[in-house]
Amino acid sequence: MSLPELLAGTVGDESVVADVTLGGDDRLAVTPTRTLVYRGDGLLSDESVAEYPHDVERIAVSTGRRKAKLTLGYGLDGDETISVPAKRIDDVLHPVLAGVLSARSVTDPGESVVRTFRFSELTLVVTSERLVKHVGSAVWDEEFEEFAYADITDLDFEEGTVATAVVLTHGGRSERFKAPNESARAVRETLIDAVCAYHDVDSLEEFRLTVADDEEADATAGGGASTTDFGEGPDPLSASPVADAEAEAAAGAEDALGADDAFGTDDAPEPETATDAEPSDASGDAPDQIDAPTTGSASSSADPLVEDDPADQGADADPLAADHPADDPDSTAGADPLADDSLADDSPADASRPADADAADPPEADAFDGSPFESAGVEGEDLATEVAELRHTVEQQSERLDRQSALIEQLIEELRRGR
């Protein structure tokens, strides 16, 4: 992955041993001598690069819900803080701690840091040649311990209900520390792989056999060189050889004369038998439809000659009288049907036309004639124009809200990255 131009120019001729993405364009690069933090151009800051040398005396970590802070202590020169997202703190701590251990000569040139474990106040750094252990609130400071794989003669693990104890045997003594059970498997496999790779063996059992053979060979070689030949000289275990010789000569003279033994015959007290100390054990719904009543309408084609009105059943009944409803308030019982204005205007030629012809074929006329309402044709066109303009305005506001939402998300992301 190529580095941004500003970051690449700051790195210069050094090699980048680790490159961690912090989100967006922000990057963290680790070189053998320093840590570089690149911040891209954003809402809160311009493009920049910050440098943090590895010649530190103390490393501390504080983690929040969203952000974490890596504090580098430079002694009298003060402290420097690197803010990173909380989910990236482990990815950042590992290369930074490896660079600090190399700069402080804790690890040798060419020695690689395999993995870093951080358990509350216990920090374990597994390298290719040693195990670095630190206990305290800080992740690392000058009060650390290291155990070289060359001095380790055994490696064992004792499982418990909450934690697993790691037992390192080195230099004739044992070192014990505990790791939480949720991380115990990772610690076990990482340590076993590192120790076996260093001693060029394939398993922990093979490592133990190799160590036992080496110890046996050393004991055999050391035992042959230290064998002492006392010869015929005085017994080196005797505290006073001259007194022993005189006592032996006196005892021989007494035996020759047949005298009683000059020495007392009291039985010496039996030596007390030391009891072996007992070894101690280690523990580790759809709505109903209602039919609307059908409203009947008067048929415009009904024949007035067959109307059921008994008033019109006479033989002399005028058939044209059916055109006038019986309930017309303007009509009277004795009115002459020919006196109606509507019938007076009809020509004699239309007198023989059936009465239902006019009802079947109504004259074509504007429905709004004589009505106080007017046609809404022009108003409909104006309404369509207003709806189109309203739709365009809503679309513009939606685009503006989308841009504002994107800016807010970018601002939140930059705040989370520690800007």
Coordinates of C-alpha atoms in Angstrom, one line a residue:
M1 CA 0.0 0.0 0.0
S2 CA 1.5 3.3 -1.1
L3 CA 1.9 6.1 1.5
P4 CA 0.4 9.6 1.1
E5 CA 2.9 12.0 -0.4
L6 CA 3.3 14.0 2.8
L7 CA 3.8 10.9 4.9
A8 CA 6.3 9.4 2.4
G9 CA 8.3 12.5 2.4
T10 CA 8.5 12.5 6.2
V11 CA 9.6 8.8 6.3
G12 CA 12.5 9.6 4.0
D13 CA 15.1 6.8 3.7
E14 CA 13.8 4.8 6.7
S15 CA 11.9 1.6 6.2
V16 CA 8.3 1.3 7.3
V17 CA 8.0 -1.9 9.4
A18 CA 4.3 -1.4 10.2
D19 CA 1.4 0.5 8.6
V20 CA -2.0 0.7 10.5
T21 CA -5.1 2.3 9.1
L22 CA -6.9 4.5 11.6
G23 CA -10.0 5.2 9.5
G24 CA -10.6 7.3 6.4
D25 CA -7.3 8.7 5.2
D26 CA -5.6 8.6 8.6
R27 CA -2.6 6.3 8.9
L28 CA 0.0 5.3 11.5
A29 CA 3.4 4.2 10.3
V30 CA 6.2 2.7 12.4
T31 CA 9.8 2.9 11.5
P32 CA 12.7 1.5 13.6
T33 CA 13.3 4.8 15.3
R34 CA 9.9 6.6 15.5
T35 CA 6.2 6.4 15.0
L36 CA 4.5 8.7 12.5
V37 CA 0.8 9.6 12.6
Y38 CA -0.7 11.0 9.4
R39 CA -4.0 12.9 9.4
G40 CA -5.8 13.5 6.1
D41 CA -7.5 16.7 5.1
G42 CA -10.9 16.9 6.9
L43 CA -13.5 19.2 8.5
L44 CA -11.5 19.6 11.7
S45 CA -7.9 19.7 10.6
D46 CA -5.7 20.0 7.5
E47 CA -3.3 17.4 6.3
S48 CA -0.5 16.8 8.8
V49 CA 2.1 14.3 10.1
A50 CA 3.1 14.0 13.8
E51 CA 6.4 12.3 14.9
Y52 CA 6.9 10.3 18.1
P53 CA 10.5 9.0 18.8
H54 CA 10.9 5.5 20.3
D55 CA 13.3 6.6 23.0
V56 CA 10.6 6.5 25.7
E57 CA 10.8 5.4 29.3
R58 CA 7.1 4.5 29.8
I59 CA 4.1 3.4 27.7
A60 CA 0.5 3.7 29.1
V61 CA -2.8 3.0 27.5
S62 CA -6.3 4.3 28.5
T63 CA -9.3 3.1 26.6
G64 CA -12.8 4.7 26.4
R65 CA -16.0 3.7 24.7
R66 CA -15.0 5.2 21.3
K67 CA -11.4 6.5 21.6
A68 CA -8.2 5.2 23.2
K69 CA -5.1 7.1 24.1
L70 CA -1.5 5.8 23.9
T71 CA 0.7 7.9 26.1
L72 CA 4.5 7.8 25.6
G73 CA 6.6 9.1 28.5
Y74 CA 9.9 10.8 27.8
G75 CA 11.0 11.4 31.4
L76 CA 12.0 15.0 31.9
D77 CA 10.8 15.9 28.4
G78 CA 7.2 15.2 29.3
D79 CA 4.6 12.9 27.7
E80 CA 3.1 12.7 24.3
T81 CA -0.4 11.3 23.5
I82 CA -1.6 9.5 20.4
S83 CA -5.4 9.3 20.0
V84 CA -6.8 6.4 18.0
P85 CA -10.1 4.6 17.6
A86 CA -10.7 2.2 20.5
K87 CA -11.1 -0.7 18.2
R88 CA -7.6 0.0 16.7
I89 CA -5.6 0.2 20.0
D90 CA -4.2 -3.4 19.9
D91 CA -3.2 -3.0 16.3
V92 CA -1.4 0.2 17.2
L93 CA 0.2 -0.9 20.4
H94 CA 2.0 -4.0 19.0
P95 CA 4.2 -2.3 16.5
V96 CA 4.8 0.8 18.7
L97 CA 5.9 -1.4 21.6
A98 CA 8.1 -3.5 19.3
G99 CA 9.8 -0.3 18.1
V100 CA 10.3 0.9 21.7
L101 CA 11.8 -2.4 22.8
S102 CA 14.2 -2.4 19.9
A103 CA 15.2 1.3 20.5
R104 CA 15.8 0.6 24.2
S105 CA 18.0 -2.5 23.4
V106 CA 15.6 -4.9 25.1
T107 CA 15.5 -6.9 21.9
D108 CA 18.5 -7.6 19.7
P109 CA 18.8 -6.5 16.1
G110 CA 16.9 -8.9 13.9
E111 CA 14.7 -10.1 16.7
S112 CA 11.0 -10.0 15.9
V113 CA 8.1 -9.4 18.2
V114 CA 5.6 -12.2 17.6
R115 CA 2.7 -11.1 19.7
T116 CA 1.6 -8.8 22.6
F117 CA -0.8 -9.7 25.3
R118 CA -2.3 -7.2 27.7
F119 CA -4.3 -8.5 30.7
S120 CA -5.3 -5.7 33.1
E121 CA -2.0 -5.0 34.9
L122 CA 0.0 -7.8 33.2
T123 CA 1.7 -7.3 29.8
L124 CA 3.4 -10.2 28.0
V125 CA 5.5 -9.6 24.9
V126 CA 6.5 -12.8 23.1
T127 CA 9.5 -12.3 20.8
S128 CA 11.4 -14.8 18.7
E129 CA 14.1 -15.1 21.4
R130 CA 12.6 -14.1 24.7
L131 CA 9.5 -13.4 26.8
V132 CA 9.2 -9.9 28.3
K133 CA 6.9 -9.6 31.3
H134 CA 5.7 -6.4 32.9
V135 CA 3.4 -6.0 35.9
G136 CA 1.9 -2.6 36.7
S137 CA -0.6 0.0 35.5
A138 CA 1.6 1.0 32.6
V139 CA 2.0 -1.3 29.7
W140 CA 5.8 -1.1 29.8
D141 CA 8.5 0.8 31.7
E142 CA 12.0 0.1 32.9
E143 CA 10.7 -2.3 35.7
F144 CA 10.3 -5.2 33.4
E145 CA 11.5 -8.9 33.4
E146 CA 12.8 -10.9 30.5
F147 CA 13.2 -14.7 30.1
A148 CA 15.5 -15.9 27.3
Y149 CA 14.5 -19.1 25.6
A150 CA 18.0 -20.3 25.8
D151 CA 17.8 -20.5 29.6
I152 CA 14.3 -22.1 29.7
T153 CA 14.4 -25.8 30.6
D154 CA 10.7 -26.5 30.9
L155 CA 7.4 -25.0 30.1
D156 CA 4.1 -26.1 31.7
F157 CA 0.5 -24.8 32.0
E158 CA -1.8 -25.4 35.0
E159 CA -5.5 -24.8 34.2
G160 CA -7.8 -23.3 36.8
T161 CA -11.4 -22.2 36.9
V162 CA -10.7 -18.6 36.2
A163 CA -7.1 -18.4 35.0
T164 CA -4.4 -20.6 33.7
A165 CA -1.0 -20.5 35.3
V166 CA 2.1 -20.5 33.1
V167 CA 5.1 -22.1 34.7
L168 CA 8.6 -21.3 33.3
T169 CA 11.6 -23.2 34.6
H170 CA 14.9 -21.5 34.0
G171 CA 18.1 -21.3 35.9
G172 CA 17.1 -23.9 38.5
R173 CA 14.0 -22.0 39.6
S174 CA 10.4 -21.5 38.4
E175 CA 8.5 -18.4 37.4
R176 CA 4.7 -18.4 37.5
F177 CA 2.2 -16.0 36.2
K178 CA -1.5 -16.3 35.3
A179 CA -3.5 -15.5 32.1
P180 CA -7.3 -15.3 31.9
N181 CA -8.9 -18.5 30.5
E182 CA -10.4 -16.7 27.6
S183 CA -6.9 -15.9 26.4
A184 CA -5.0 -18.8 27.8
R185 CA -5.1 -20.9 24.6
A186 CA -3.6 -18.0 22.6
V187 CA -0.8 -17.6 25.2
R188 CA -0.1 -21.3 25.3
E189 CA 0.1 -21.8 21.6
T190 CA 2.2 -18.6 21.0
L191 CA 4.7 -19.5 23.7
I192 CA 5.0 -23.1 22.7
D193 CA 5.6 -22.2 19.0
A194 CA 8.2 -19.6 19.9
V195 CA 10.2 -21.8 22.3
C196 CA 10.0 -24.8 19.9
A197 CA 11.1 -22.7 17.0
Y198 CA 14.0 -21.3 19.0
H199 CA 15.2 -24.8 20.0
D200 CA 14.5 -26.3 16.5
V201 CA 12.0 -28.9 17.8
D202 CA 8.5 -29.8 16.7
S203 CA 6.6 -30.2 20.0
L204 CA 6.9 -29.4 23.7
E205 CA 7.5 -33.1 24.5
E206 CA 10.4 -33.2 22.1
F207 CA 11.8 -30.0 23.7
R208 CA 11.7 -31.7 27.1
L209 CA 13.5 -34.7 25.8
T210 CA 16.2 -32.5 24.2
V211 CA 16.7 -30.6 27.5
A212 CA 16.9 -33.9 29.5
D213 CA 19.5 -35.3 27.1
D214 CA 21.5 -32.1 27.4
E215 CA 21.4 -32.1 31.2
E216 CA 22.4 -35.8 31.3
A217 CA 25.3 -35.2 28.9
D218 CA 26.5 -32.2 31.1
A219 CA 26.2 -34.3 34.2
T220 CA 28.3 -37.1 32.7
A221 CA 31.0 -34.8 31.5
G222 CA 31.1 -32.9 34.7
G223 CA 31.2 -36.1 36.9
G224 CA 34.2 -37.7 35.1
A225 CA 36.3 -34.6 35.5
S226 CA 35.6 -34.2 39.3
T227 CA 36.3 -37.8 40.4
T228 CA 38.9 -37.8 43.3
D229 CA 41.4 -40.6 43.8
F230 CA 42.5 -40.6 47.5
G231 CA 45.2 -43.3 47.0
E232 CA 47.0 -44.6 50.1
G233 CA 47.2 -41.4 52.0
P234 CA 45.2 -40.5 55.1
D235 CA 41.4 -40.6 54.9
P236 CA 40.4 -37.1 53.9
L237 CA 37.1 -37.6 55.8
S238 CA 39.0 -37.9 59.2
A239 CA 39.2 -34.8 61.2
S240 CA 42.3 -35.9 63.2
P241 CA 44.3 -38.8 61.6
V242 CA 47.1 -38.8 64.3
A243 CA 44.7 -39.3 67.2
D244 CA 43.0 -42.1 65.2
A245 CA 46.3 -44.0 64.7
E246 CA 47.2 -43.8 68.4
A247 CA 43.8 -45.1 69.4
E248 CA 44.1 -48.0 67.0
A249 CA 47.5 -49.0 68.4
A250 CA 46.3 -48.9 72.0
A251 CA 43.3 -51.1 71.1
G252 CA 45.6 -53.7 69.6
A253 CA 47.8 -53.8 72.7
E254 CA 44.8 -54.4 74.9
D255 CA 43.6 -57.3 72.8
A256 CA 47.0 -58.9 73.1
L257 CA 47.0 -58.9 76.9
G258 CA 43.4 -60.3 77.0
A259 CA 42.3 -57.3 78.9
D260 CA 38.8 -55.8 78.7
D261 CA 38.1 -53.3 76.0
A262 CA 39.3 -49.9 77.2
F263 CA 36.5 -48.3 75.5
G264 CA 32.9 -48.2 76.8
T265 CA 30.5 -50.8 75.5
D266 CA 27.4 -48.7 75.8
D267 CA 25.3 -48.8 72.7
A268 CA 25.3 -45.7 70.8
P269 CA 21.9 -44.1 70.4
E270 CA 20.2 -45.0 67.3
P271 CA 20.1 -42.1 64.8
E272 CA 16.8 -40.6 64.3
T273 CA 15.2 -41.4 61.0
A274 CA 14.3 -38.2 59.2
T275 CA 10.9 -38.4 57.7
D276 CA 10.5 -37.2 54.2
A277 CA 8.5 -34.1 53.9
E278 CA 5.3 -34.6 52.1
P279 CA 5.2 -32.7 48.9
S280 CA 2.6 -30.1 48.6
D281 CA 0.1 -30.0 45.8
A282 CA -0.1 -27.0 43.5
S283 CA -3.7 -25.8 42.2
G284 CA -4.1 -24.2 40.3
D285 CA -58.0 -8.7 9.2
A286 CA -60.2 -7.8 6.4
P287 CA -63.2 -5.6 7.2
D288 CA -66.8 -6.7 6.4
Q289 CA -68.3 -5.3 3.3
I290 CA -71.7 -3.7 3.6
D291 CA -73.8 -3.4 0.4
A292 CA -75.1 0.1 -0.1
P293 CA -78.8 0.3 -0.9
T294 CA -79.5 0.8 -4.5
T295 CA -81.3 4.0 -5.2
G296 CA -83.9 3.6 -7.9
S297 CA -84.3 6.2 -10.6
A298 CA -87.3 7.0 -12.6
S299 CA -87.2 5.4 -16.0
S300 CA -87.2 8.0 -18.7
S301 CA -88.5 5.5 -21.2
A302 CA -91.7 4.4 -19.3
D303 CA -94.8 4.3 -21.5
P304 CA -97.4 6.7 -20.1
L305 CA -100.1 4.6 -21.7
V306 CA -99.5 1.7 -19.4
E307 CA -98.9 3.7 -16.2
D308 CA -100.5 2.2 -13.1
D309 CA -101.9 5.4 -11.9
P310 CA -105.6 4.8 -11.6
A311 CA -106.3 8.5 -12.3
D312 CA -105.0 7.9 -15.9
Q313 CA -107.0 4.7 -16.6
G314 CA -110.0 6.3 -18.3
A315 CA -110.8 5.7 -21.9
D316 CA -110.8 9.4 -22.7
A317 CA -107.4 9.9 -20.8
D318 CA -105.0 12.1 -22.7
P319 CA -101.8 10.2 -23.2
L320 CA -99.8 13.5 -23.2
A321 CA -100.8 14.0 -19.6
A322 CA -98.2 11.5 -18.5
D323 CA -95.4 14.0 -19.2
H324 CA -96.5 16.0 -16.2
P325 CA -95.8 14.4 -12.8
A326 CA -98.8 14.0 -10.5
D327 CA -96.9 15.7 -7.7
D328 CA -96.0 18.8 -9.7
P329 CA -96.9 21.8 -7.5
D330 CA -97.6 23.9 -10.5
S331 CA -100.2 21.5 -12.0
T332 CA -103.8 21.3 -10.9
A333 CA -106.3 18.5 -11.3
G334 CA -108.5 20.4 -13.7
A335 CA -105.7 21.9 -15.8
D336 CA -105.7 21.2 -19.5
P337 CA -102.6 19.3 -20.5
L338 CA -102.5 21.2 -23.8
A339 CA -102.2 24.4 -21.9
D340 CA -98.5 23.5 -20.9
D341 CA -95.9 25.8 -22.5
S342 CA -93.7 22.9 -23.3
L343 CA -96.4 21.2 -25.3
A344 CA -97.6 24.4 -26.9
D345 CA -94.2 24.9 -28.6
D346 CA -94.3 21.5 -30.2
S347 CA -95.2 21.4 -33.9
P348 CA -98.1 19.4 -35.2
A349 CA -95.6 17.1 -37.0
D350 CA -94.3 16.0 -33.6
A351 CA -97.6 15.3 -32.1
S352 CA -97.5 11.7 -33.4
R353 CA -94.0 11.1 -31.8
P354 CA -94.1 8.9 -28.7
A355 CA -93.6 10.6 -25.4
D356 CA -90.6 8.4 -24.4
A357 CA -88.5 9.5 -27.4
D358 CA -87.6 12.8 -25.8
A359 CA -86.6 10.9 -22.6
A360 CA -84.5 8.4 -24.4
D361 CA -82.6 11.0 -26.4
P362 CA -82.0 14.0 -24.1
P363 CA -80.7 17.1 -25.9
E364 CA -77.0 17.8 -25.8
A365 CA -76.4 20.7 -23.5
D366 CA -73.7 21.9 -21.2
A367 CA -74.1 20.4 -17.7
F368 CA -73.1 23.7 -16.1
D369 CA -75.9 25.8 -18.0
G370 CA -78.0 27.5 -15.4
S371 CA -75.6 26.3 -12.6
P372 CA -73.6 28.6 -10.3
F373 CA -70.6 26.3 -10.8
E374 CA -68.1 26.8 -13.6
S375 CA -65.7 24.5 -15.4
A376 CA -62.4 23.8 -13.6
G377 CA -60.3 23.3 -16.7
V378 CA -58.0 26.3 -16.2
E379 CA -57.7 25.6 -12.5
G380 CA -56.6 22.0 -13.2
E381 CA -53.7 23.2 -15.3
D382 CA -52.6 25.6 -12.6
L383 CA -52.8 22.8 -10.0
A384 CA -50.6 20.5 -12.1
T385 CA -48.0 23.2 -12.5
E386 CA -48.0 23.8 -8.7
V387 CA -47.6 20.1 -8.0
A388 CA -44.6 19.9 -10.4
E389 CA -43.0 22.9 -8.7
L390 CA -43.6 21.4 -5.3
R391 CA -42.1 18.1 -6.4
H392 CA -39.0 19.9 -7.7
T393 CA -38.6 21.8 -4.4
V394 CA -39.0 18.6 -2.3
E395 CA -36.3 16.9 -4.4
Q396 CA -33.9 19.8 -3.9
Q397 CA -34.5 19.8 -0.1
S398 CA -33.9 16.0 0.0
E399 CA -30.6 16.4 -1.8
R400 CA -29.6 19.1 0.6
L401 CA -30.5 16.9 3.6
D402 CA -28.5 14.1 2.2
R403 CA -25.4 16.3 1.9
Q404 CA -25.9 17.6 5.4
S405 CA -26.2 14.0 6.7
A406 CA -23.0 13.0 5.0
L407 CA -21.2 16.0 6.5
I408 CA -22.4 15.1 10.0
E409 CA -21.3 11.5 9.6
Q410 CA -17.9 12.7 8.4
L411 CA -17.6 15.0 11.4
I412 CA -18.5 12.1 13.8
E413 CA -16.0 9.8 12.2
E414 CA -13.2 12.4 12.5
L415 CA -14.1 12.9 16.2
R416 CA -13.9 9.1 16.7
R417 CA -10.5 9.0 15.1
G418 CA -9.2 11.4 17.8
R419 CA -8.9 14.6 15.9

